[in-house]
Amino acid sequence: MIYFRKQLEGIERPQMEADVVIVGGGPAGMACALRLSQLIDLHNRRYPDAPLSKENIYVLEKAREIGQHSLSGAVLDPRSMDELLPGWRDEAPLDAQVEHESFYFLTREKSYRAPMMPPPMRDHGNYVISINRFVKWLGEKVEQAGITVFTGFAGSELLLEGDKVTGVQTDDKGIDKTGQKKSNFEPGYDLKSKVTVLAEGPRGSLTKQLVQKFDLYKNRNPQVYGIGVKELWEVPSGRVGKGEVILTLGWPLTTKEYGGSWMYGSRDNLVSLGYVTSLDYQDPRIDPQRVLQQWKAHPLIAHLLEGGKMIRYGAKTMPYGGWYSMPPLAGNGWMIVGDSAGFLNSQRLKGIHLAIKSGMLAAETAFSALRENNFSAEKLKEFKASVDASWIRDELWESRNFHQGFEKGLLSGLFHAGLQQLTGGRGLHEVYPAHAGHTRMKHLDQLPADGGPREQILGKAKGAGKLTFDKLTDLYHSGTKHEEDQPAHLVIHDTNICNTRCVTEFGNPCQNFCPANVYEMEDATDTPSGKQIHLNPSNCVHCKTCDIMDPYEIITWVPPEGGGGPNYDGM
């Protein structure tokens, strides 16, 4: 099903011509813009009689400010930044260099420290950062380089001519809930582009349109995802060291689920913490936000947070699928970079450096296309060849089957992970079989009524207000704001399924997997189940979990009016 957000018809849209349009102002998009600017500057110095212009290169960012929607743990592997901006450490907003690491396996009451950090997870020499502040800094570099960044502009639809992407239509502004123009109505732009680079992050809406239009996942493993639920805390001095990394595996998830936690010591007694739950669990009652709250109640973690204060909250999905889950990276007029394409190492839980490098390589391909005035599929597919020849391929090849090895649970997954380490990433099979996460969800009548050993992570967290919090309390700390009077950007294509089948089959898991309380089931007298779905779209933190994990695939996330969403200041 291909869904395009309804734009008003019968109106004249402003037209803009562009050479390159980059959709998304995260690490991949900004690196792409910055590298393209560098290459043009170098070209113009060498060939002053045949200059290239940067005037028609644009970055579209849906957030009100650069970096406002950027969320990650985050520990940065500096490899790609060393290539993009030599000397960058002297001016980038780096919070701490990782100096101390520990890894624990948790049971309900106990913690067992590993004698050494597993090699793929070592972070010594990497940097603890706020991805929000880091992307802001990158954005400043891009603007100083002469590239235009449009904030508050969401890409609403791809512009297509046959099999060619010819640009992007930006969102209409000033439309009310009924789809009618308000007094402040402004039509979106038809931004015609020779090259469109999709850098939207995980499950990008335009990327999804492209994938479905051209069946880009044919003969590939489906992409699978995890959701990271994060809180930023201020803790008493000395509790968690600056540059300290603490990782855990195990409780509160059981051996049937996959996930783990992080805790990163930052500057000024700030601590980034969170839990990543893989979105391929079987029990529809699992709630990733509650998983985080239960994890914080573990004696090891509660001791570190005692006397502290939670100051920010957010959630974001990440692509876990790896090398065999990547769609084609380029075609006629388009390229896909960063998380949108799946550039993330699920074994290391690292993706920022890969996103930056992929953006750089896409920029080099776009620059070559501009020089030759050739934007065909054959030309832009040089991007994939560049990826294959780079260290991106080397790194992702070694973890190509990693997440798929955990499909049957934690214990078998650890066996496969060990075997893959010994065989250079291969394991038992050259290509492990994989399934989209939502297809693994079981019906309620196939599960224990009381939840069994998963009881602690089922349903919504109540929250005591000091250590653990309910969703609305957490949501308040995300700074999320949307224009209330606008069409819902969470589109349910058949609410009758929600109100009937899903109630009995899955118990409406959208209430659980959404980390922002967007979906609620209310009492109703006119439905057979006595329940009906109610949306709170203004709560949405843009994590895309609903689009990914709905078992019926009837929820589509599309961008709200540009500028709306979370405010991940300092996250």
Coordinates of C-alpha atoms in Angstrom, one line a residue:
M1 CA 0.0 0.0 0.0
I2 CA 1.5 3.4 -1.0
Y3 CA 0.1 6.3 1.0
F4 CA 0.7 9.9 0.1
R5 CA -0.4 12.5 2.6
K6 CA -3.4 14.3 1.2
Q7 CA -2.4 17.7 -0.1
L8 CA -5.0 20.2 -1.3
E9 CA -5.7 19.9 -5.0
G10 CA -6.6 22.6 -7.5
I11 CA -4.1 25.1 -6.2
E12 CA -1.1 26.5 -7.9
R13 CA 2.1 25.5 -6.1
P14 CA 5.3 27.5 -6.2
Q15 CA 8.0 25.9 -8.2
M16 CA 11.7 25.9 -7.3
E17 CA 14.6 24.4 -9.3
A18 CA 17.4 22.6 -7.5
D19 CA 20.5 20.7 -8.4
V20 CA 20.5 18.6 -5.2
V21 CA 17.8 18.3 -2.5
I22 CA 18.8 16.5 0.7
V23 CA 15.7 15.4 2.7
G24 CA 16.6 15.2 6.4
G25 CA 19.1 17.3 8.4
G26 CA 20.6 14.6 10.6
P27 CA 24.2 13.3 10.6
A28 CA 23.9 11.7 7.1
G29 CA 22.1 14.7 5.5
M30 CA 24.5 17.3 7.0
A31 CA 27.6 15.3 6.1
C32 CA 26.3 14.9 2.5
A33 CA 25.7 18.7 2.2
L34 CA 29.1 19.5 3.8
R35 CA 31.1 17.1 1.7
L36 CA 29.3 18.3 -1.5
S37 CA 30.2 21.9 -0.6
Q38 CA 33.9 20.9 -0.1
L39 CA 34.1 19.2 -3.4
I40 CA 32.5 22.2 -5.2
D41 CA 35.0 24.5 -3.6
L42 CA 37.9 22.4 -4.6
H43 CA 36.6 22.1 -8.2
N44 CA 36.1 25.9 -8.4
R45 CA 39.7 26.5 -7.2
R46 CA 41.0 24.1 -9.8
Y47 CA 38.7 25.2 -12.7
P48 CA 37.8 28.8 -12.1
D49 CA 36.6 29.1 -15.8
A50 CA 34.1 26.3 -15.3
P51 CA 32.7 26.9 -11.8
L52 CA 29.9 24.9 -10.1
S53 CA 27.3 26.7 -8.0
K54 CA 26.1 25.8 -4.5
E55 CA 23.1 28.1 -4.7
N56 CA 20.7 25.4 -5.8
I57 CA 21.7 22.8 -3.2
Y58 CA 19.1 22.5 -0.4
V59 CA 18.7 20.6 2.9
L60 CA 15.1 20.1 4.0
E61 CA 14.6 19.6 7.8
K62 CA 11.2 19.0 9.3
A63 CA 12.1 20.2 12.7
R64 CA 11.8 23.9 13.7
E65 CA 15.5 24.0 14.4
I66 CA 18.5 22.0 13.3
G67 CA 19.0 19.0 15.5
Q68 CA 15.7 19.3 17.3
H69 CA 14.5 15.9 16.2
S70 CA 17.9 14.2 16.5
L71 CA 18.1 11.4 19.1
S72 CA 20.7 8.8 19.9
G73 CA 22.5 7.3 22.9
A74 CA 25.1 8.5 21.8
V75 CA 28.7 7.4 21.6
L76 CA 30.5 8.5 18.4
D77 CA 33.1 6.5 16.6
P78 CA 35.3 9.3 15.2
R79 CA 36.4 7.5 12.0
S80 CA 34.2 9.3 9.5
M81 CA 34.5 12.7 11.1
D82 CA 38.3 12.4 10.8
E83 CA 37.8 12.1 7.1
L84 CA 35.1 14.8 6.8
L85 CA 36.7 17.6 8.9
P86 CA 40.3 17.1 10.0
G87 CA 40.8 18.9 13.3
W88 CA 37.2 18.7 14.1
R89 CA 37.8 17.7 17.7
D90 CA 39.0 21.2 18.6
E91 CA 35.6 22.8 17.9
A92 CA 33.0 20.0 18.0
P93 CA 30.7 19.7 21.1
L94 CA 32.2 16.6 22.6
D95 CA 31.1 15.8 26.1
A96 CA 33.7 13.2 27.1
Q97 CA 36.1 10.6 25.7
V98 CA 35.3 7.1 26.8
E99 CA 37.8 5.9 29.4
H100 CA 36.1 3.3 31.4
E101 CA 33.7 0.5 30.3
S102 CA 31.8 -2.3 32.0
F103 CA 29.3 -4.9 30.8
Y104 CA 26.7 -6.7 33.0
F105 CA 24.2 -9.5 32.7
L106 CA 21.2 -8.8 34.8
T107 CA 18.7 -11.1 36.5
R108 CA 15.8 -9.8 38.5
E109 CA 17.9 -9.0 41.6
K110 CA 21.5 -9.8 40.7
S111 CA 24.1 -8.4 38.3
Y112 CA 27.1 -10.3 36.9
R113 CA 29.9 -8.2 35.5
A114 CA 31.8 -9.6 32.5
P115 CA 35.5 -10.0 33.0
M116 CA 36.1 -8.0 29.8
M117 CA 34.0 -5.9 27.4
P118 CA 33.0 -8.0 24.4
P119 CA 35.3 -6.9 21.6
P120 CA 32.5 -5.6 19.2
M121 CA 31.1 -3.4 22.0
R122 CA 34.3 -1.7 23.0
D123 CA 34.1 2.1 23.0
H124 CA 37.5 3.1 24.4
G125 CA 38.6 6.2 22.5
N126 CA 35.1 7.0 21.2
Y127 CA 33.2 10.1 22.4
V128 CA 30.1 10.6 24.4
I129 CA 28.1 13.3 22.7
S130 CA 24.7 14.9 22.6
I131 CA 23.6 14.1 19.0
N132 CA 21.2 17.1 19.2
R133 CA 24.1 19.5 19.9
F134 CA 26.4 17.7 17.5
V135 CA 24.0 18.0 14.6
K136 CA 23.4 21.7 15.4
W137 CA 27.1 22.2 15.1
L138 CA 27.2 20.3 11.8
G139 CA 24.3 22.4 10.5
E140 CA 26.2 25.6 11.3
K141 CA 29.2 24.2 9.3
V142 CA 26.8 23.5 6.4
E143 CA 25.3 27.0 6.4
Q144 CA 28.7 28.6 6.8
A145 CA 29.8 26.6 3.7
G146 CA 27.0 28.3 1.7
I147 CA 24.4 25.5 1.6
T148 CA 20.8 26.6 2.3
V149 CA 19.0 24.7 5.1
F150 CA 15.2 25.0 5.2
T151 CA 14.0 24.2 8.7
G152 CA 10.3 23.6 9.4
F153 CA 9.8 22.0 5.9
A154 CA 8.8 18.4 5.7
G155 CA 8.9 16.4 2.5
S156 CA 5.4 15.3 1.8
E157 CA 5.5 13.5 -1.6
L158 CA 8.1 12.4 -4.1
L159 CA 7.8 14.0 -7.5
L160 CA 8.0 11.3 -10.1
E161 CA 8.1 11.1 -13.9
G162 CA 7.9 7.4 -14.8
D163 CA 10.7 5.7 -13.1
K164 CA 12.6 8.9 -12.4
V165 CA 12.5 10.9 -9.1
T166 CA 12.4 14.5 -10.1
G167 CA 12.2 16.2 -6.7
V168 CA 10.0 16.6 -3.6
Q169 CA 6.8 18.3 -2.8
T170 CA 7.0 20.0 0.6
D171 CA 4.1 20.0 3.1
D172 CA 1.1 22.4 2.9
K173 CA 0.9 24.6 5.9
G174 CA -2.3 26.0 7.5
I175 CA -4.7 23.2 6.9
D176 CA -7.3 22.4 9.6
K177 CA -8.4 19.0 10.9
T178 CA -11.1 18.7 8.2
G179 CA -8.6 19.4 5.4
Q180 CA -9.7 22.9 4.7
K181 CA -7.5 26.0 4.3
K182 CA -7.0 28.2 7.4
S183 CA -6.3 31.9 7.2
N184 CA -2.6 31.3 7.4
F185 CA -2.6 28.7 4.6
E186 CA 0.6 28.4 2.5
P187 CA 0.9 25.8 -0.2
G188 CA 3.9 23.5 -0.3
Y189 CA 6.6 23.9 -2.9
D190 CA 7.3 21.6 -5.9
L191 CA 11.0 21.4 -5.4
K192 CA 12.3 20.1 -8.7
S193 CA 15.7 18.5 -8.3
K194 CA 18.3 16.7 -10.5
V195 CA 19.3 14.5 -7.5
T196 CA 17.2 13.8 -4.5
V197 CA 19.0 12.3 -1.5
L198 CA 16.8 10.7 1.2
A199 CA 18.3 11.1 4.6
E200 CA 15.2 10.9 6.7
G201 CA 16.3 8.5 9.4
P202 CA 14.6 5.2 10.2
R203 CA 11.4 4.3 8.3
G204 CA 11.5 7.6 6.4
S205 CA 8.1 8.4 4.8
L206 CA 9.5 9.4 1.4
T207 CA 11.8 6.4 1.5
K208 CA 8.9 4.2 2.2
Q209 CA 7.0 5.6 -0.8
L210 CA 10.1 4.9 -2.9
V211 CA 10.5 1.4 -1.6
Q212 CA 6.9 0.5 -2.3
K213 CA 6.7 2.2 -5.6
F214 CA 9.7 0.3 -7.0
D215 CA 9.6 -2.8 -4.8
L216 CA 13.1 -2.2 -3.5
Y217 CA 13.1 -5.0 -1.0
K218 CA 12.5 -7.7 -3.6
N219 CA 14.9 -10.6 -3.0
R220 CA 16.2 -9.0 0.2
N221 CA 15.8 -9.7 3.9
P222 CA 13.1 -7.4 5.4
Q223 CA 14.3 -4.6 7.5
V224 CA 13.9 -5.1 11.2
Y225 CA 14.1 -2.5 13.9
G226 CA 14.7 -1.8 17.6
I227 CA 13.3 1.1 19.6
G228 CA 15.5 3.0 22.0
V229 CA 13.7 4.7 24.8
K230 CA 16.0 7.3 26.4
E231 CA 16.1 9.5 29.5
L232 CA 18.7 12.2 30.3
W233 CA 19.4 12.4 34.1
E234 CA 21.4 14.7 36.3
V235 CA 23.0 12.5 39.1
P236 CA 25.0 13.3 42.2
S237 CA 28.7 14.0 41.6
G238 CA 30.9 10.9 41.3
R239 CA 28.0 8.5 40.8
V240 CA 28.8 7.8 37.1
G241 CA 32.1 9.0 35.8
K242 CA 32.6 11.4 32.9
G243 CA 33.3 9.2 29.9
E244 CA 32.1 6.0 31.7
V245 CA 30.1 3.5 29.7
I246 CA 27.9 0.8 31.3
L247 CA 26.1 -1.7 29.1
T248 CA 23.7 -4.4 30.3
L249 CA 22.0 -7.5 28.8
G250 CA 19.1 -9.5 30.2
W251 CA 16.5 -8.4 32.7
P252 CA 13.8 -7.1 32.4
L253 CA 13.6 -8.8 29.0
T254 CA 13.5 -12.6 29.1
T255 CA 15.4 -15.0 27.0
K256 CA 12.7 -14.9 24.4
E257 CA 13.3 -11.2 23.6
Y258 CA 16.3 -9.3 22.4
G259 CA 17.5 -6.0 23.7
G260 CA 19.9 -4.2 26.1
S261 CA 20.7 -1.0 27.9
W262 CA 23.2 1.8 28.0
M263 CA 24.4 4.3 30.5
Y264 CA 26.9 7.0 29.4
G265 CA 28.5 9.4 31.7
S266 CA 28.6 12.9 30.3
R267 CA 29.7 16.4 31.4
D268 CA 28.2 18.3 34.3
N269 CA 27.0 15.1 36.0
L270 CA 24.7 14.3 33.2
V271 CA 24.0 10.7 32.3
S272 CA 22.4 9.4 29.1
L273 CA 20.6 6.2 29.7
G274 CA 18.1 4.0 27.9
Y275 CA 16.9 0.6 26.8
V276 CA 16.7 -0.7 23.3
T277 CA 14.0 -3.3 22.7
S278 CA 14.1 -5.2 19.4
L279 CA 10.8 -4.8 17.6
D280 CA 10.4 -8.5 16.7
Y281 CA 9.0 -9.7 20.1
Q282 CA 6.2 -12.2 20.2
D283 CA 4.0 -10.9 23.0
P284 CA 1.9 -7.9 21.9
R285 CA 1.6 -6.8 25.5
I286 CA 5.2 -5.8 25.8
D287 CA 5.7 -2.1 26.4
P288 CA 9.3 -0.8 25.6
Q289 CA 8.8 2.3 27.8
R290 CA 7.9 0.1 30.7
V291 CA 10.9 -2.0 30.0
L292 CA 13.1 1.1 30.6
Q293 CA 11.2 1.8 33.9
Q294 CA 11.7 -1.7 35.1
W295 CA 15.3 -1.7 34.2
K296 CA 15.9 1.5 36.3
A297 CA 14.4 -0.3 39.3
H298 CA 17.1 -2.9 39.2
P299 CA 19.4 -2.6 42.3
L300 CA 22.5 -1.9 40.2
I301 CA 20.8 0.9 38.3
A302 CA 18.6 2.3 41.0
H303 CA 21.7 2.8 43.2
L304 CA 23.4 4.9 40.5
L305 CA 20.4 7.1 40.0
E306 CA 19.4 7.6 43.6
G307 CA 19.2 11.3 44.4
G308 CA 19.2 12.2 40.8
K309 CA 16.7 13.9 38.6
M310 CA 15.3 13.0 35.1
I311 CA 15.4 16.1 32.9
R312 CA 14.7 14.9 29.3
Y313 CA 12.9 12.0 27.5
G314 CA 12.7 10.7 24.0
A315 CA 12.4 7.6 21.8
K316 CA 13.6 6.6 18.4
T317 CA 13.7 3.5 16.2
M318 CA 16.9 2.1 14.6
P319 CA 17.4 -0.3 11.7
Y320 CA 18.8 -3.7 12.8
G321 CA 18.6 -5.7 9.6
G322 CA 22.2 -5.2 8.4
W323 CA 23.8 -5.7 5.0
Y324 CA 21.3 -8.1 3.6
S325 CA 18.4 -5.8 4.6
M326 CA 19.6 -2.8 2.6
P327 CA 17.5 -1.8 -0.4
P328 CA 19.2 -0.6 -3.6
L329 CA 20.9 2.6 -2.6
A330 CA 20.4 4.6 -5.8
G331 CA 18.3 4.8 -8.9
N332 CA 17.1 7.3 -11.5
G333 CA 17.5 10.7 -9.8
W334 CA 17.7 9.4 -6.2
M335 CA 20.0 8.0 -3.5
I336 CA 19.3 6.8 0.1
V337 CA 21.7 7.3 3.0
G338 CA 22.0 6.9 6.7
D339 CA 19.4 5.0 8.8
S340 CA 16.9 5.4 5.9
A341 CA 19.0 2.8 4.0
G342 CA 19.9 0.8 7.1
F343 CA 23.5 1.9 7.7
L344 CA 23.8 0.7 11.3
N345 CA 25.9 -1.9 12.9
S346 CA 23.5 -3.8 15.2
Q347 CA 26.3 -5.7 16.8
R348 CA 28.0 -2.5 18.0
L349 CA 24.7 -0.5 18.2
K350 CA 26.6 2.2 16.3
G351 CA 25.3 4.1 13.3
I352 CA 26.3 7.8 13.4
H353 CA 29.7 7.2 11.9
L354 CA 28.2 5.0 9.2
A355 CA 25.5 7.6 8.4
I356 CA 28.1 10.3 8.1
K357 CA 30.3 8.2 5.8
S358 CA 27.3 7.2 3.6
G359 CA 26.4 10.9 3.3
M360 CA 29.9 11.7 2.2
L361 CA 30.0 9.0 -0.4
A362 CA 26.6 10.0 -1.8
A363 CA 27.9 13.6 -2.0
E364 CA 30.9 12.4 -4.1
T365 CA 28.5 10.6 -6.4
A366 CA 26.2 13.7 -6.7
F367 CA 29.3 15.9 -7.4
S368 CA 30.4 13.6 -10.2
A369 CA 26.9 13.6 -11.6
L370 CA 26.8 17.4 -11.5
R371 CA 30.1 17.7 -13.3
E372 CA 28.9 15.3 -16.1
N373 CA 25.3 16.6 -16.1
N374 CA 24.3 12.9 -15.9
F375 CA 21.7 11.9 -13.3
S376 CA 20.7 8.5 -14.6
A377 CA 20.3 5.4 -12.6
E378 CA 23.5 4.0 -14.1
K379 CA 25.5 7.1 -12.9
L380 CA 24.0 7.3 -9.4
K381 CA 24.5 3.6 -8.8
E382 CA 28.2 4.5 -8.5
F383 CA 27.2 5.3 -4.9
K384 CA 26.7 1.6 -4.2
A385 CA 30.0 0.8 -5.8
S386 CA 31.7 3.4 -3.5
V387 CA 30.0 1.9 -0.5
D388 CA 31.2 -1.6 -1.5
A389 CA 34.8 -0.3 -1.8
S390 CA 34.7 1.5 1.5
W391 CA 35.2 0.5 5.2
I392 CA 31.4 0.7 5.5
R393 CA 31.2 -2.7 3.7
D394 CA 34.1 -4.1 5.7
E395 CA 32.3 -3.2 9.0
L396 CA 28.8 -4.3 8.1
W397 CA 29.9 -7.5 6.4
E398 CA 31.3 -8.8 9.7
S399 CA 27.9 -8.3 11.3
R400 CA 25.7 -9.2 8.3
N401 CA 23.9 -12.0 10.0
F402 CA 24.1 -10.8 13.6
H403 CA 20.6 -9.8 14.5
Q404 CA 19.0 -12.6 12.5
G405 CA 20.8 -15.0 14.7
F406 CA 18.6 -13.9 17.6
E407 CA 15.3 -14.8 16.0
K408 CA 14.8 -17.8 18.3
G409 CA 15.8 -16.0 21.5
L410 CA 18.8 -14.8 23.5
L411 CA 20.5 -18.1 24.2
S412 CA 20.6 -19.3 20.6
G413 CA 21.5 -15.8 19.5
L414 CA 24.6 -15.8 21.7
F415 CA 25.6 -19.1 20.2
H416 CA 25.2 -17.7 16.7
A417 CA 27.0 -14.5 17.6
G418 CA 30.0 -16.5 18.9
L419 CA 30.1 -18.6 15.8
Q420 CA 29.8 -15.6 13.5
Q421 CA 32.8 -14.1 15.3
L422 CA 34.8 -17.1 14.4
T423 CA 33.7 -17.2 10.8
G424 CA 33.9 -13.5 9.9
G425 CA 30.2 -12.9 10.2
R426 CA 28.9 -15.9 8.3
G427 CA 27.8 -18.3 11.0
L428 CA 25.8 -21.4 10.1
H429 CA 24.4 -19.9 6.9
E430 CA 25.7 -17.5 4.3
V431 CA 22.4 -15.6 4.5
Y432 CA 20.3 -16.2 7.7
P433 CA 16.5 -16.2 7.1
A434 CA 14.7 -13.2 8.5
H435 CA 11.1 -12.0 9.1
A436 CA 9.6 -8.6 9.5
G437 CA 9.2 -7.9 13.2
H438 CA 5.4 -7.4 13.1
T439 CA 4.9 -10.9 11.6
R440 CA 6.3 -12.6 14.7
M441 CA 3.7 -11.2 17.1
K442 CA 1.4 -13.9 18.5
H443 CA -2.3 -13.8 19.2
L444 CA -3.3 -13.5 22.8
D445 CA -4.8 -17.0 23.0
Q446 CA -1.3 -18.4 22.1
L447 CA 0.2 -16.8 25.2
P448 CA -0.1 -17.3 29.0
A449 CA -2.9 -15.1 30.3
D450 CA -0.8 -13.8 33.2
G451 CA 2.2 -13.0 31.1
G452 CA 4.4 -15.6 32.8
P453 CA 8.0 -14.5 33.3
R454 CA 7.3 -11.4 31.2
E455 CA 4.8 -9.9 33.6
Q456 CA 7.2 -7.1 34.6
I457 CA 7.3 -5.7 31.1
L458 CA 3.7 -6.0 30.1
G459 CA 1.3 -3.1 30.1
K460 CA 1.9 0.5 30.9
A461 CA 4.3 1.6 33.6
K462 CA 2.6 3.3 36.6
G463 CA 5.6 5.3 37.7
A464 CA 6.3 6.6 41.2
G465 CA 7.6 10.0 40.0
K466 CA 11.2 9.8 41.2
L467 CA 12.8 6.8 39.7
T468 CA 10.1 5.5 37.4
F469 CA 7.6 7.4 35.3
D470 CA 4.4 6.8 33.4
K471 CA 4.3 7.7 29.7
L472 CA 2.7 11.1 30.0
T473 CA 5.2 12.2 32.6
D474 CA 8.0 11.1 30.3
L475 CA 6.3 12.7 27.3
Y476 CA 6.2 16.0 29.1
H477 CA 10.0 15.9 29.3
S478 CA 10.3 15.4 25.5
G479 CA 9.2 19.0 24.8
T480 CA 6.8 17.7 22.1
K481 CA 4.6 20.3 20.4
H482 CA 2.3 20.1 17.3
E483 CA -0.2 22.5 15.8
E484 CA -3.4 21.0 17.2
D485 CA -5.7 22.0 14.3
Q486 CA -4.2 20.0 11.5
P487 CA -4.9 16.7 9.8
A488 CA -3.8 13.7 11.8
H489 CA -0.3 12.6 10.7
L490 CA -0.9 9.1 11.9
V491 CA -3.2 7.5 9.4
I492 CA -5.2 4.4 10.3
H493 CA -6.5 3.0 7.0
D494 CA -9.2 0.8 8.6
T495 CA -10.3 1.7 12.2
N496 CA -12.8 -1.1 12.1
I497 CA -9.9 -3.6 12.4
C498 CA -8.7 -1.8 15.5
N499 CA -12.2 -1.8 17.1
T500 CA -13.0 -5.5 16.3
R501 CA -10.3 -8.0 15.3
C502 CA -7.3 -6.4 17.0
V503 CA -9.1 -6.1 20.4
T504 CA -9.5 -9.9 20.6
E505 CA -6.5 -11.1 18.5
F506 CA -3.7 -8.9 19.8
G507 CA -5.2 -6.7 22.5
N508 CA -4.5 -3.5 20.6
P509 CA -0.7 -3.5 20.9
C510 CA -0.4 0.1 19.7
Q511 CA -1.3 1.1 23.2
N512 CA 1.9 -0.7 24.4
F513 CA 4.5 -0.2 21.7
C514 CA 3.9 3.5 21.3
P515 CA 6.2 5.3 23.8
A516 CA 4.2 8.5 23.8
N517 CA 0.6 7.4 24.6
V518 CA -0.7 8.3 21.1
Y519 CA -3.1 5.4 20.9
E520 CA -5.8 4.7 23.4
M521 CA -8.8 2.3 23.4
E522 CA -11.9 4.0 24.7
D523 CA -15.2 2.5 25.8
A524 CA -17.8 2.6 23.1
T525 CA -21.4 1.5 22.8
D526 CA -21.5 1.1 19.0
T527 CA -18.8 -1.4 18.4
P528 CA -19.1 -5.2 19.0
S529 CA -16.0 -5.2 21.3
G530 CA -17.2 -2.2 23.3
K531 CA -14.0 -0.4 22.4
Q532 CA -12.9 2.1 19.8
I533 CA -9.5 3.6 18.9
H534 CA -8.7 7.1 19.9
L535 CA -5.7 9.0 18.6
N536 CA -3.6 11.7 20.4
P537 CA -1.4 12.7 17.4
S538 CA -0.1 15.8 19.2
N539 CA 1.8 13.4 21.6
C540 CA 3.8 11.8 18.8
V541 CA 7.6 11.8 19.2
H542 CA 8.2 10.7 15.6
C543 CA 9.8 7.4 16.4
K544 CA 7.7 5.5 13.7
T545 CA 7.2 2.4 15.9
C546 CA 3.5 2.3 15.0
D547 CA 4.3 2.3 11.2
I548 CA 6.8 -0.6 11.8
M549 CA 5.1 -2.8 14.4
D550 CA 1.3 -2.7 13.7
P551 CA 0.5 -6.4 13.1
Y552 CA -2.1 -5.5 10.3
E553 CA 0.1 -2.9 8.6
I554 CA -2.7 -0.4 8.5
I555 CA -0.9 2.5 10.3
T556 CA 1.0 5.0 8.2
W557 CA 3.2 7.7 9.7
V558 CA 3.5 10.8 7.6
P559 CA 5.1 14.1 8.6
P560 CA 3.0 16.6 10.4
E561 CA 3.0 20.2 9.5
G562 CA 6.6 21.2 9.3
G563 CA 8.1 22.3 12.6
G564 CA 6.0 20.0 14.8
G565 CA 7.4 17.3 17.0
P566 CA 9.7 16.7 19.9
N567 CA 12.4 19.1 21.2
Y568 CA 15.4 17.0 22.0
D569 CA 17.5 19.8 23.3
G570 CA 20.7 18.5 24.8
M571 CA 19.7 14.8 24.1

